[in-house]
XYZ file of C-alpha atoms in Angstrom:
347
model
C 2.314 -42.258 14.688
C 3.239 -42.368 10.964
C 3.291 -45.692 9.159
C 6.844 -47.124 8.851
C 6.739 -47.027 5.072
C 5.486 -43.457 5.050
C 8.333 -42.391 7.304
C 10.924 -44.028 5.059
C 9.532 -42.504 1.850
C 9.323 -39.042 3.376
C 12.858 -39.226 4.767
C 14.263 -40.515 1.476
C 12.631 -37.644 -0.375
C 14.057 -35.169 2.119
C 17.541 -36.599 1.740
C 17.309 -36.530 -2.038
C 16.213 -32.905 -1.899
C 19.208 -32.092 0.256
C 21.447 -33.959 -2.164
C 20.170 -31.967 -5.120
C 20.633 -28.675 -3.287
C 24.075 -29.624 -2.088
C 25.118 -30.870 -5.507
C 24.542 -27.416 -6.934
C 27.421 -26.073 -4.891
C 29.514 -29.243 -4.916
C 32.117 -27.690 -7.208
C 32.686 -24.946 -4.640
C 32.831 -27.304 -1.661
C 36.147 -27.174 0.220
C 38.675 -29.907 -0.314
C 39.123 -32.238 2.685
C 42.404 -30.541 3.573
C 40.588 -27.185 3.746
C 37.829 -28.348 6.092
C 38.423 -27.168 9.689
C 39.753 -29.923 11.945
C 36.556 -30.045 14.056
C 34.483 -30.686 10.936
C 36.789 -33.044 9.073
C 35.375 -36.511 8.478
C 36.929 -39.923 8.268
C 37.745 -41.118 4.746
C 34.600 -42.805 3.421
C 34.034 -45.977 1.442
C 30.476 -45.127 0.383
C 29.880 -43.020 -2.757
C 29.441 -39.335 -1.925
C 26.602 -37.479 -3.636
C 27.416 -34.072 -2.169
C 29.587 -32.512 0.483
C 30.484 -29.212 2.079
C 32.004 -28.129 5.401
C 28.856 -28.958 7.389
C 27.081 -31.815 5.601
C 27.747 -34.847 3.484
C 25.260 -36.976 1.548
C 26.329 -40.573 0.933
C 24.809 -43.691 -0.599
C 24.470 -46.589 1.848
C 26.260 -49.738 0.718
C 25.226 -53.377 1.314
C 25.845 -54.334 4.915
C 26.094 -50.740 6.066
C 24.076 -49.541 9.073
C 23.484 -46.230 10.776
C 26.025 -47.299 13.389
C 28.767 -48.011 10.834
C 28.017 -44.722 9.061
C 28.269 -42.901 12.380
C 31.569 -44.553 13.184
C 33.023 -43.873 9.734
C 31.923 -40.257 9.345
C 31.607 -38.998 12.910
C 34.117 -41.173 14.741
C 31.785 -43.071 17.076
C 28.659 -45.206 17.001
C 27.084 -42.939 19.666
C 26.129 -40.625 16.781
C 23.894 -43.271 15.220
C 20.762 -41.679 16.683
C 21.812 -38.248 15.396
C 21.903 -39.574 11.812
C 18.609 -41.419 12.348
C 16.849 -38.312 13.666
C 18.321 -36.045 10.993
C 16.972 -38.319 8.246
C 13.835 -39.437 10.124
C 14.633 -43.092 9.603
C 15.163 -46.112 11.825
C 17.690 -47.921 9.614
C 19.226 -47.674 6.144
C 18.814 -49.815 3.049
C 21.467 -50.420 0.360
C 21.392 -47.651 -2.241
C 19.594 -45.214 0.080
C 20.933 -41.625 0.200
C 21.764 -40.551 3.760
C 22.513 -37.005 4.900
C 25.034 -36.606 7.716
C 25.715 -33.392 9.622
C 29.458 -33.322 10.178
C 29.381 -29.955 11.976
C 26.870 -28.042 14.103
C 25.158 -31.261 15.143
C 22.072 -31.001 17.342
C 23.543 -32.869 20.300
C 20.925 -31.797 22.856
C 17.807 -32.459 20.804
C 16.339 -28.965 20.592
C 13.674 -28.498 17.926
C 11.333 -25.577 17.197
C 9.065 -25.235 20.219
C 10.327 -28.334 22.028
C 13.337 -30.056 23.538
C 14.253 -33.716 23.924
C 13.750 -35.047 27.445
C 14.777 -38.235 29.222
C 12.458 -39.905 31.737
C 14.090 -41.598 34.727
C 11.757 -44.311 36.011
C 11.832 -45.145 39.730
C 10.850 -48.552 41.138
C 11.132 -49.864 44.698
C 9.806 -53.359 45.340
C 8.549 -56.330 43.317
C 6.192 -58.997 44.568
C 3.120 -61.137 43.985
C 0.729 -58.586 45.523
C 0.702 -55.052 44.212
C 0.596 -52.135 46.614
C 1.763 -48.533 46.502
C 5.474 -49.342 46.110
C 5.259 -53.000 45.030
C 4.983 -53.854 41.321
C 4.029 -57.400 40.305
C 6.240 -59.435 37.972
C 3.485 -59.416 35.326
C 3.140 -55.639 35.479
C 6.908 -55.090 35.272
C 7.153 -57.484 32.316
C 4.312 -55.629 30.565
C 5.963 -52.245 31.184
C 9.303 -53.387 29.774
C 7.455 -54.834 26.793
C 5.660 -51.518 26.307
C 8.988 -49.669 26.146
C 10.340 -52.146 23.582
C 7.166 -52.102 21.475
C 7.009 -48.298 21.350
C 10.625 -47.859 20.267
C 12.204 -46.569 23.467
C 15.913 -46.976 24.093
C 16.795 -47.768 27.703
C 20.160 -46.193 28.435
C 22.565 -46.594 31.365
C 22.774 -43.617 33.699
C 26.352 -42.936 32.571
C 25.122 -41.918 29.100
C 22.802 -39.323 30.593
C 25.781 -37.395 31.971
C 27.257 -36.875 28.494
C 23.869 -35.690 27.191
C 23.483 -33.164 30.036
C 27.007 -31.918 29.320
C 26.182 -31.484 25.621
C 28.911 -33.952 24.619
C 26.889 -36.814 23.130
C 23.401 -37.208 21.676
C 20.836 -39.737 22.826
C 18.178 -41.557 20.828
C 15.092 -39.353 20.650
C 13.084 -41.698 22.902
C 15.475 -42.492 25.736
C 14.597 -43.794 29.204
C 16.606 -44.604 32.347
C 15.442 -47.351 34.730
C 16.264 -47.098 38.447
C 15.348 -49.273 41.429
C 15.705 -48.003 44.987
C 16.738 -49.426 48.356
C 18.110 -52.904 47.534
C 15.353 -55.455 48.073
C 16.141 -59.088 47.258
C 13.251 -59.149 44.761
C 15.326 -56.879 42.527
C 17.558 -59.903 41.888
C 14.779 -62.499 41.864
C 12.175 -60.663 39.744
C 13.453 -57.520 38.037
C 16.887 -58.829 37.043
C 15.678 -61.731 34.815
C 13.113 -59.506 33.072
C 15.620 -56.733 32.405
C 18.128 -59.299 31.127
C 15.471 -60.718 28.778
C 15.009 -57.305 27.152
C 18.656 -56.277 27.419
C 17.674 -53.175 29.391
C 20.298 -51.656 31.721
C 19.249 -50.370 35.142
C 20.715 -48.600 38.163
C 20.180 -49.887 41.687
C 20.277 -47.153 44.334
C 21.363 -48.825 47.562
C 21.184 -47.584 51.129
C 23.993 -49.549 52.642
C 22.638 -50.132 56.181
C 19.942 -52.285 54.550
C 22.478 -54.884 53.383
C 22.226 -57.869 55.724
C 18.487 -57.590 56.303
C 16.450 -60.767 55.559
C 14.777 -59.314 52.452
C 17.814 -57.357 51.225
C 20.257 -58.073 48.429
C 23.617 -59.534 49.338
C 26.905 -58.152 48.081
C 27.377 -61.393 46.118
C 24.055 -60.910 44.336
C 24.965 -57.332 43.495
C 28.317 -58.440 42.087
C 26.497 -60.968 39.902
C 24.129 -58.288 38.648
C 27.006 -55.918 37.854
C 29.003 -58.663 36.090
C 26.046 -59.283 33.770
C 26.402 -55.781 32.342
C 22.739 -55.108 33.126
C 23.058 -53.399 36.516
C 24.988 -50.545 38.006
C 24.896 -49.839 41.776
C 24.947 -46.300 43.124
C 24.444 -44.751 46.595
C 21.067 -43.981 48.175
C 22.383 -42.973 51.627
C 23.608 -44.926 54.637
C 20.403 -45.237 56.688
C 17.763 -43.592 54.460
C 17.804 -40.412 56.524
C 16.253 -37.232 55.089
C 19.194 -34.987 54.223
C 17.216 -31.780 53.810
C 15.522 -31.758 57.228
C 17.157 -31.101 60.582
C 15.888 -33.508 63.191
C 14.332 -32.374 66.469
C 16.939 -30.908 68.831
C 19.666 -31.533 66.229
C 22.285 -28.800 66.232
C 23.626 -27.371 63.000
C 26.941 -29.120 63.572
C 25.287 -32.499 64.239
C 23.035 -32.058 61.220
C 25.991 -31.406 58.914
C 27.841 -34.386 60.357
C 24.811 -36.628 59.712
C 24.587 -35.429 56.100
C 28.301 -36.065 55.679
C 27.942 -39.665 56.948
C 24.825 -40.341 54.866
C 26.804 -39.450 51.744
C 30.360 -40.462 52.535
C 29.650 -43.931 53.999
C 27.622 -45.362 51.067
C 29.921 -43.783 48.489
C 32.997 -45.347 50.077
C 31.275 -48.663 50.890
C 30.007 -49.199 47.349
C 33.382 -48.319 45.906
C 35.096 -50.762 48.286
C 32.629 -53.683 48.050
C 31.729 -53.483 44.375
C 34.589 -51.600 42.761
C 32.256 -49.274 40.859
C 32.576 -45.586 40.210
C 29.959 -43.536 42.061
C 28.496 -40.975 39.659
C 24.958 -40.338 40.906
C 23.197 -40.238 44.289
C 19.506 -40.835 45.013
C 18.320 -38.515 47.775
C 16.153 -40.248 50.397
C 12.558 -39.087 49.935
C 13.842 -37.060 46.983
C 14.776 -34.119 49.223
C 17.941 -32.107 48.615
C 19.391 -28.792 49.753
C 22.689 -26.975 49.311
C 24.316 -28.765 52.260
C 23.720 -32.169 50.668
C 24.639 -30.920 47.190
C 27.902 -29.493 48.523
C 28.855 -32.831 50.100
C 28.271 -34.594 46.790
C 30.426 -32.101 44.906
C 33.289 -32.664 47.356
C 33.202 -36.392 46.610
C 33.053 -36.033 42.849
C 29.427 -37.208 42.515
C 28.114 -35.037 39.700
C 24.438 -36.069 39.562
C 21.599 -36.444 42.032
C 18.020 -37.651 41.598
C 14.817 -36.567 43.287
C 11.311 -38.037 43.048
C 9.831 -35.025 41.293
C 8.160 -36.498 38.185
C 8.827 -35.387 34.625
C 11.392 -35.497 31.856
C 14.958 -34.176 31.928
C 16.089 -31.927 29.042
C 19.756 -31.067 28.544
C 19.379 -27.988 30.761
C 18.081 -29.953 33.780
C 20.108 -29.230 36.950
C 22.404 -32.273 37.317
C 22.052 -32.480 41.103
C 18.243 -32.163 41.023
C 17.223 -34.495 38.209
C 13.555 -35.430 37.962
C 12.560 -39.026 38.557
C 9.128 -40.546 38.037
C 7.764 -43.066 40.527
C 6.055 -46.192 39.194
C 3.379 -47.533 41.536
C 1.839 -50.955 41.888
C -1.539 -49.646 40.788
C -0.327 -48.132 37.511
C -1.860 -49.809 34.469
C -0.162 -49.610 31.065
C -1.997 -46.417 30.116
C -0.853 -44.739 33.318
C 2.668 -46.045 32.779
C 2.762 -44.746 29.202
C 1.547 -41.318 30.313
C 4.505 -41.079 32.684
C 7.133 -41.648 29.991
C 8.072 -38.202 28.666
C 10.396 -37.804 25.683
C 9.670 -34.184 24.701
C 9.181 -30.971 26.676
C 7.370 -28.154 24.851
C 8.419 -24.567 25.437
C 7.518 -21.138 24.186
C 4.599 -18.896 24.972
C 2.434 -20.176 27.879
């Protein structure tokens, strides 16, 4: 990993080089009225070093940030990471030249020989004793600290949809946190730690579990949603495998079971919590066309499996990869599971 100062000096030199090159053709650059509507930028306050139909180089002013530059020039703070990646910087300093792509932006994070990928982490239970699916509070705290220390941005699931659609960029090191089933320890252990770091998470709930002694209550879930930290999405009605016909189950009964396992939690979560259902976690990670078709009919555009790995922009939305975190994972094992780039090219 490059030293912070080295990264800043290299990026500043790159921006200055771009400014010099752009300045050579500045006299021929189109006037704002001549720039196509899709490329036109918002009127700036910062001094402009150079500008054409696709790029602008500005000088950051006191108090300005990458977010304010993104909002001023590109219309939304969601483009902050695009400016950061383009300049290879983490933040701007007053007087620093900054290059901004106002057209042909690399929304999906494709670079020579590699593509940006988003890891979706999958947890289940939290408790004092670690086992296969139970992570201790100390381990979970250490893992969240590892993400913060290594510069990862934890995003809500809703932002992943815009990235997959090619509508909005994500920070180059983005992660989604999910927790399955709906155990009470999610509220008692995971919730305070996530709130400490300001990390959003999605709870995937199978609704028949609500009411069990060690399950979350609807009141607890409402509290978690009201905090802005948690979202709740469906994980089936009774945790039944949707891709496998049961013994002596007819085709008609199988399809009816799949329909109930999708329809009931979708409608129950909407009714009890008032949230929009956008993604479904398949029990055991198994999915087939019958289950996918039911989701499409109900306007649920994304589905998650438990196949590990990162998700580039071309990942199939109804078969997104999700990486399980186990109680025995140490920090090295955890770090190895967080994927932010997928290489491609010749095998």
